[in-house]
Backbone as ProteinMPNN parsed JSONL, in Angstrom:
{"seq_chain_A": "MLEVGFNGLEVDKVSAMISGLRRDEHNIDAIMHRLRRTMFTQEKELDPISVMFWYKLIHRLGSISDQAENIADRLLLFLSK", "coords_chain_A": {"N_chain_A": [[-8.499, 53.887, 97.992], [-9.384, 56.531, 96.272], [-8.642, 55.989, 93.853], [-10.196, 53.723, 92.806], [-13.059, 55.405, 93.02], [-14.595, 55.679, 94.992], [-15.499, 57.727, 97.912], [-15.018, 58.247, 101.282], [-17.174, 58.712, 102.868], [-19.265, 56.941, 100.922], [-17.905, 54.731, 101.522], [-18.701, 54.728, 104.411], [-21.628, 54.058, 103.934], [-21.649, 52.131, 102.963], [-20.081, 50.217, 104.396], [-21.759, 50.201, 106.35], [-24.319, 49.298, 105.339], [-23.168, 46.363, 104.905], [-22.413, 45.633, 107.599], [-25.51, 45.871, 108.676], [-26.235, 43.545, 107.181], [-25.204, 41.489, 107.73], [-25.898, 41.338, 110.871], [-28.546, 40.494, 109.732], [-28.248, 37.786, 108.678], [-27.84, 36.823, 110.377], [-29.291, 36.945, 112.174], [-31.229, 35.184, 110.198], [-29.944, 32.743, 111.031], [-30.716, 31.79, 113.024], [-33.735, 31.721, 112.629], [-34.227, 30.045, 110.906], [-33.153, 27.973, 112.859], [-34.746, 27.811, 114.567], [-37.272, 26.737, 112.621], [-36.272, 24.345, 111.655], [-36.141, 22.649, 113.943], [-38.605, 23.012, 115.008], [-40.279, 21.701, 112.425], [-38.877, 19.321, 112.862], [-40.435, 18.287, 115.33], [-43.399, 17.892, 114.396], [-42.804, 16.082, 111.226], [-44.053, 13.295, 111.931], [-46.32, 14.029, 111.153], [-46.496, 14.852, 108.551], [-46.477, 14.338, 104.959], [-43.798, 12.365, 103.563], [-42.488, 13.413, 101.628], [-42.956, 16.049, 101.498], [-41.936, 16.924, 103.911], [-39.131, 16.727, 102.892], [-38.617, 17.815, 101.373], [-39.441, 20.671, 102.635], [-37.024, 20.73, 104.819], [-34.877, 20.847, 102.279], [-35.312, 23.083, 101.131], [-35.287, 25.194, 103.066], [-32.62, 24.851, 103.889], [-31.793, 25.443, 101.625], [-32.445, 28.339, 101.41], [-31.315, 29.421, 103.299], [-28.536, 28.437, 102.441], [-28.249, 30.694, 100.687], [-28.696, 32.761, 102.137], [-26.399, 32.92, 103.617], [-23.839, 32.838, 101.15], [-25.193, 35.596, 100.322], [-23.728, 36.802, 102.712], [-21.009, 36.351, 102.504], [-19.814, 37.591, 99.812], [-20.577, 39.824, 100.428], [-18.575, 40.577, 102.865], [-16.237, 40.087, 100.799], [-16.778, 42.221, 99.313], [-16.084, 44.196, 101.34], [-13.713, 43.365, 101.405], [-12.526, 44.209, 99.359], [-13.052, 47.001, 99.373], [-10.983, 48.307, 101.221], [-8.548, 48.045, 100.682]], "CA_chain_A": [[-9.846, 54.121, 97.629], [-9.393, 57.181, 94.931], [-8.389, 54.918, 92.306], [-12.403, 52.833, 92.403], [-13.669, 56.322, 92.745], [-15.377, 56.029, 96.472], [-14.719, 58.297, 98.887], [-15.259, 58.36, 102.74], [-19.134, 58.927, 102.532], [-19.746, 55.753, 100.466], [-17.154, 53.842, 101.711], [-19.187, 54.508, 105.472], [-22.852, 53.837, 103.154], [-21.893, 50.33, 102.507], [-19.984, 49.049, 105.625], [-23.224, 50.211, 107.518], [-24.973, 48.253, 105.122], [-22.798, 45.202, 104.988], [-22.862, 45.538, 109.259], [-26.761, 44.781, 108.634], [-25.977, 42.203, 105.616], [-24.706, 40.434, 108.945], [-27.046, 41.172, 111.23], [-29.767, 39.61, 108.737], [-27.704, 36.893, 107.887], [-27.657, 35.276, 111.813], [-30.872, 36.305, 112.659], [-31.722, 34.34, 109.639], [-29.464, 31.536, 111.037], [-31.92, 31.947, 114.296], [-35.01, 31.508, 112.172], [-33.601, 28.344, 110.291], [-32.868, 26.569, 113.673], [-36.639, 27.256, 114.777], [-37.932, 26.016, 111.292], [-35.754, 22.886, 111.549], [-36.482, 22.184, 115.211], [-40.776, 22.824, 114.433], [-40.525, 20.607, 111.327], [-38.513, 17.873, 113.574], [-42.037, 18.197, 116.144], [-44.042, 18.072, 113.006], [-42.432, 15.504, 111.414], [-44.675, 12.333, 111.607], [-47.847, 14.027, 110.853], [-46.493, 15.407, 107.315], [-45.929, 12.921, 104.376], [-42.354, 12.222, 103.969], [-42.104, 14.302, 100.516], [-42.959, 17.394, 101.847], [-40.916, 16.849, 104.382], [-38.128, 16.36, 102.083], [-39.358, 19.454, 100.723], [-39.192, 21.785, 103.529], [-35.829, 20.614, 104.772], [-34.831, 21.212, 101.086], [-35.846, 24.55, 100.997], [-34.962, 25.739, 104.67], [-31.435, 24.866, 103.515], [-31.296, 26.298, 100.069], [-32.482, 29.507, 101.855], [-29.579, 29.386, 104.165], [-27.416, 28.762, 101.598], [-28.003, 32.414, 99.882], [-28.102, 33.958, 102.917], [-24.163, 32.844, 103.046], [-23.019, 33.786, 100.132], [-25.066, 37.264, 100.795], [-22.593, 37.362, 103.873], [-19.639, 35.619, 101.709], [-20.069, 38.408, 99.078], [-20.116, 41.313, 101.476], [-17.236, 40.094, 103.497], [-15.203, 39.852, 99.796], [-16.859, 43.779, 99.069], [-15.176, 44.618, 102.089], [-11.725, 43.564, 101.376], [-11.547, 45.769, 98.206], [-12.704, 48.442, 99.71], [-10.075, 48.024, 102.242], [-7.6, 48.109, 99.256]], "C_chain_A": [[-10.018, 55.167, 96.227], [-9.393, 56.238, 94.043], [-9.745, 54.251, 91.968], [-12.935, 53.915, 92.32], [-15.134, 56.425, 93.927], [-14.411, 56.695, 97.403], [-15.112, 57.727, 100.148], [-16.523, 57.724, 103.189], [-19.361, 57.94, 102.45], [-19.032, 55.003, 100.819], [-18.075, 53.463, 103.097], [-20.684, 53.51, 105.275], [-22.176, 52.297, 103.375], [-21.19, 49.239, 103.568], [-20.892, 49.08, 106.232], [-23.862, 48.936, 106.85], [-24.928, 47.048, 104.838], [-22.872, 44.706, 106.806], [-24.371, 44.731, 109.151], [-26.805, 43.736, 108.408], [-25.722, 41.303, 107.144], [-25.686, 39.72, 109.953], [-27.524, 40.149, 110.577], [-28.993, 38.561, 108.933], [-27.653, 36.307, 109.548], [-28.592, 35.489, 112.3], [-32.059, 35.31, 111.655], [-31.132, 33.263, 110.507], [-30.784, 30.983, 112.309], [-33.6, 31.127, 113.818], [-35.092, 29.592, 111.836], [-33.757, 27.767, 111.131], [-34.218, 26.558, 113.822], [-37.128, 26.233, 113.911], [-37.524, 25.173, 111.956], [-36.293, 22.517, 112.759], [-38.301, 22.176, 115.014], [-40.608, 21.853, 112.969], [-39.786, 19.027, 112.243], [-39.664, 17.372, 114.398], [-42.772, 17.347, 115.397], [-43.768, 16.737, 112.247], [-43.487, 13.966, 110.848], [-45.651, 12.382, 111.751], [-47.589, 15.131, 110.131], [-45.982, 14.019, 106.386], [-44.234, 13.392, 104.089], [-41.76, 13.441, 102.514], [-42.23, 15.448, 100.86], [-41.744, 17.692, 103.282], [-39.78, 17.059, 104.29], [-37.185, 17.637, 102.079], [-38.512, 20.365, 101.704], [-37.668, 21.92, 103.844], [-34.891, 20.852, 103.824], [-34.307, 22.623, 100.859], [-35.321, 25.314, 102.035], [-33.376, 25.893, 104.856], [-31.024, 25.067, 102.588], [-31.394, 27.913, 100.646], [-31.298, 29.959, 103.087], [-28.346, 28.734, 103.58], [-27.178, 30.416, 101.251], [-27.604, 33.205, 101.422], [-26.676, 33.852, 103.201], [-23.372, 33.268, 102.792], [-23.463, 34.982, 99.925], [-23.481, 37.997, 101.397], [-21.261, 37.115, 103.434], [-19.434, 36.969, 101.024], [-19.541, 39.54, 99.806], [-18.824, 41.542, 101.937], [-16.226, 40.544, 102.543], [-15.218, 41.5, 99.613], [-15.952, 44.358, 100.066], [-13.855, 44.363, 102.447], [-11.294, 44.143, 100.472], [-12.129, 46.599, 98.359], [-11.454, 48.763, 100.703], [-9.16, 48.383, 101.769], [-6.907, 49.904, 99.112]], "O_chain_A": [[-10.647, 54.771, 95.246], [-10.429, 55.784, 93.557], [-10.246, 54.327, 90.846], [-13.654, 53.855, 91.323], [-16.224, 56.981, 93.788], [-13.224, 56.499, 97.659], [-15.594, 56.597, 100.074], [-16.79, 56.63, 103.686], [-19.732, 57.391, 103.487], [-19.47, 53.949, 100.358], [-18.35, 52.272, 103.248], [-20.972, 52.568, 106.014], [-22.62, 51.535, 104.234], [-21.434, 48.039, 103.696], [-21.162, 48.052, 106.853], [-23.983, 47.846, 107.409], [-25.929, 46.393, 104.55], [-23.312, 43.619, 107.179], [-24.56, 43.537, 109.383], [-27.289, 42.874, 109.141], [-26.425, 40.302, 107.287], [-26.12, 38.574, 110.07], [-27.087, 39.008, 110.72], [-29.312, 38.329, 110.099], [-27.349, 35.12, 109.668], [-29.121, 34.593, 112.958], [-33.159, 34.868, 111.985], [-32.091, 32.594, 110.893], [-31.5, 29.982, 112.295], [-34.303, 30.32, 114.427], [-35.632, 28.566, 112.249], [-34.468, 26.784, 110.916], [-34.924, 25.642, 113.402], [-37.377, 25.083, 114.274], [-38.16, 24.938, 112.983], [-37.266, 21.804, 112.514], [-38.981, 21.155, 114.908], [-41.598, 21.124, 113.023], [-40.257, 17.894, 112.145], [-39.969, 16.184, 114.296], [-42.829, 16.147, 115.664], [-44.638, 15.943, 112.602], [-43.623, 13.645, 109.667], [-46.314, 11.476, 112.255], [-48.026, 16.231, 110.47], [-45.372, 13.031, 106.795], [-43.674, 14.456, 104.352], [-40.739, 14.125, 102.579], [-41.32, 16.126, 100.384], [-40.929, 18.607, 103.396], [-39.142, 17.513, 105.24], [-36.105, 18.132, 102.401], [-37.328, 20.692, 101.62], [-37.007, 22.853, 103.389], [-33.81, 21.135, 104.339], [-33.214, 23.071, 100.513], [-34.791, 26.343, 101.615], [-32.843, 26.693, 105.626], [-29.81, 24.942, 102.432], [-30.482, 28.686, 100.352], [-30.696, 30.997, 103.363], [-27.305, 28.547, 104.21], [-26.201, 31.121, 101.501], [-26.65, 33.919, 101.731], [-25.891, 34.771, 102.97], [-22.447, 33.85, 103.358], [-22.661, 35.769, 99.423], [-22.677, 38.865, 101.055], [-20.349, 37.697, 104.021], [-18.75, 37.694, 101.746], [-18.418, 40.044, 99.796], [-18.074, 42.444, 101.565], [-15.332, 41.271, 102.977], [-14.177, 42.153, 99.687], [-15.018, 45.035, 99.637], [-13.113, 44.821, 103.316], [-10.156, 44.604, 100.378], [-11.98, 47.417, 97.451], [-11.156, 49.957, 100.662], [-8.627, 49.284, 102.417], [-6.188, 50.214, 98.163]]}, "name": "protein", "num_of_chains": 1, "seq": "MLEVGFNGLEVDKVSAMISGLRRDEHNIDAIMHRLRRTMFTQEKELDPISVMFWYKLIHRLGSISDQAENIADRLLLFLSK"}
């Protein structure tokens, strides 16, 4: 840790932020599941283009959330070396 300039307090802060990010990512997954379920029940009331747009948007937001978690995991590996 000393080589990269992080001390114990900074590592603890980053670890806490990563834990929070993981919790948030899990919450986002649950929200996405509810959104998809809601979209499925209302598909027939919306035009097909809007439905496709919303599913794609939900998927992309989930991908962003997943990528943030992956980056946090890599940062944690970096800090542990």
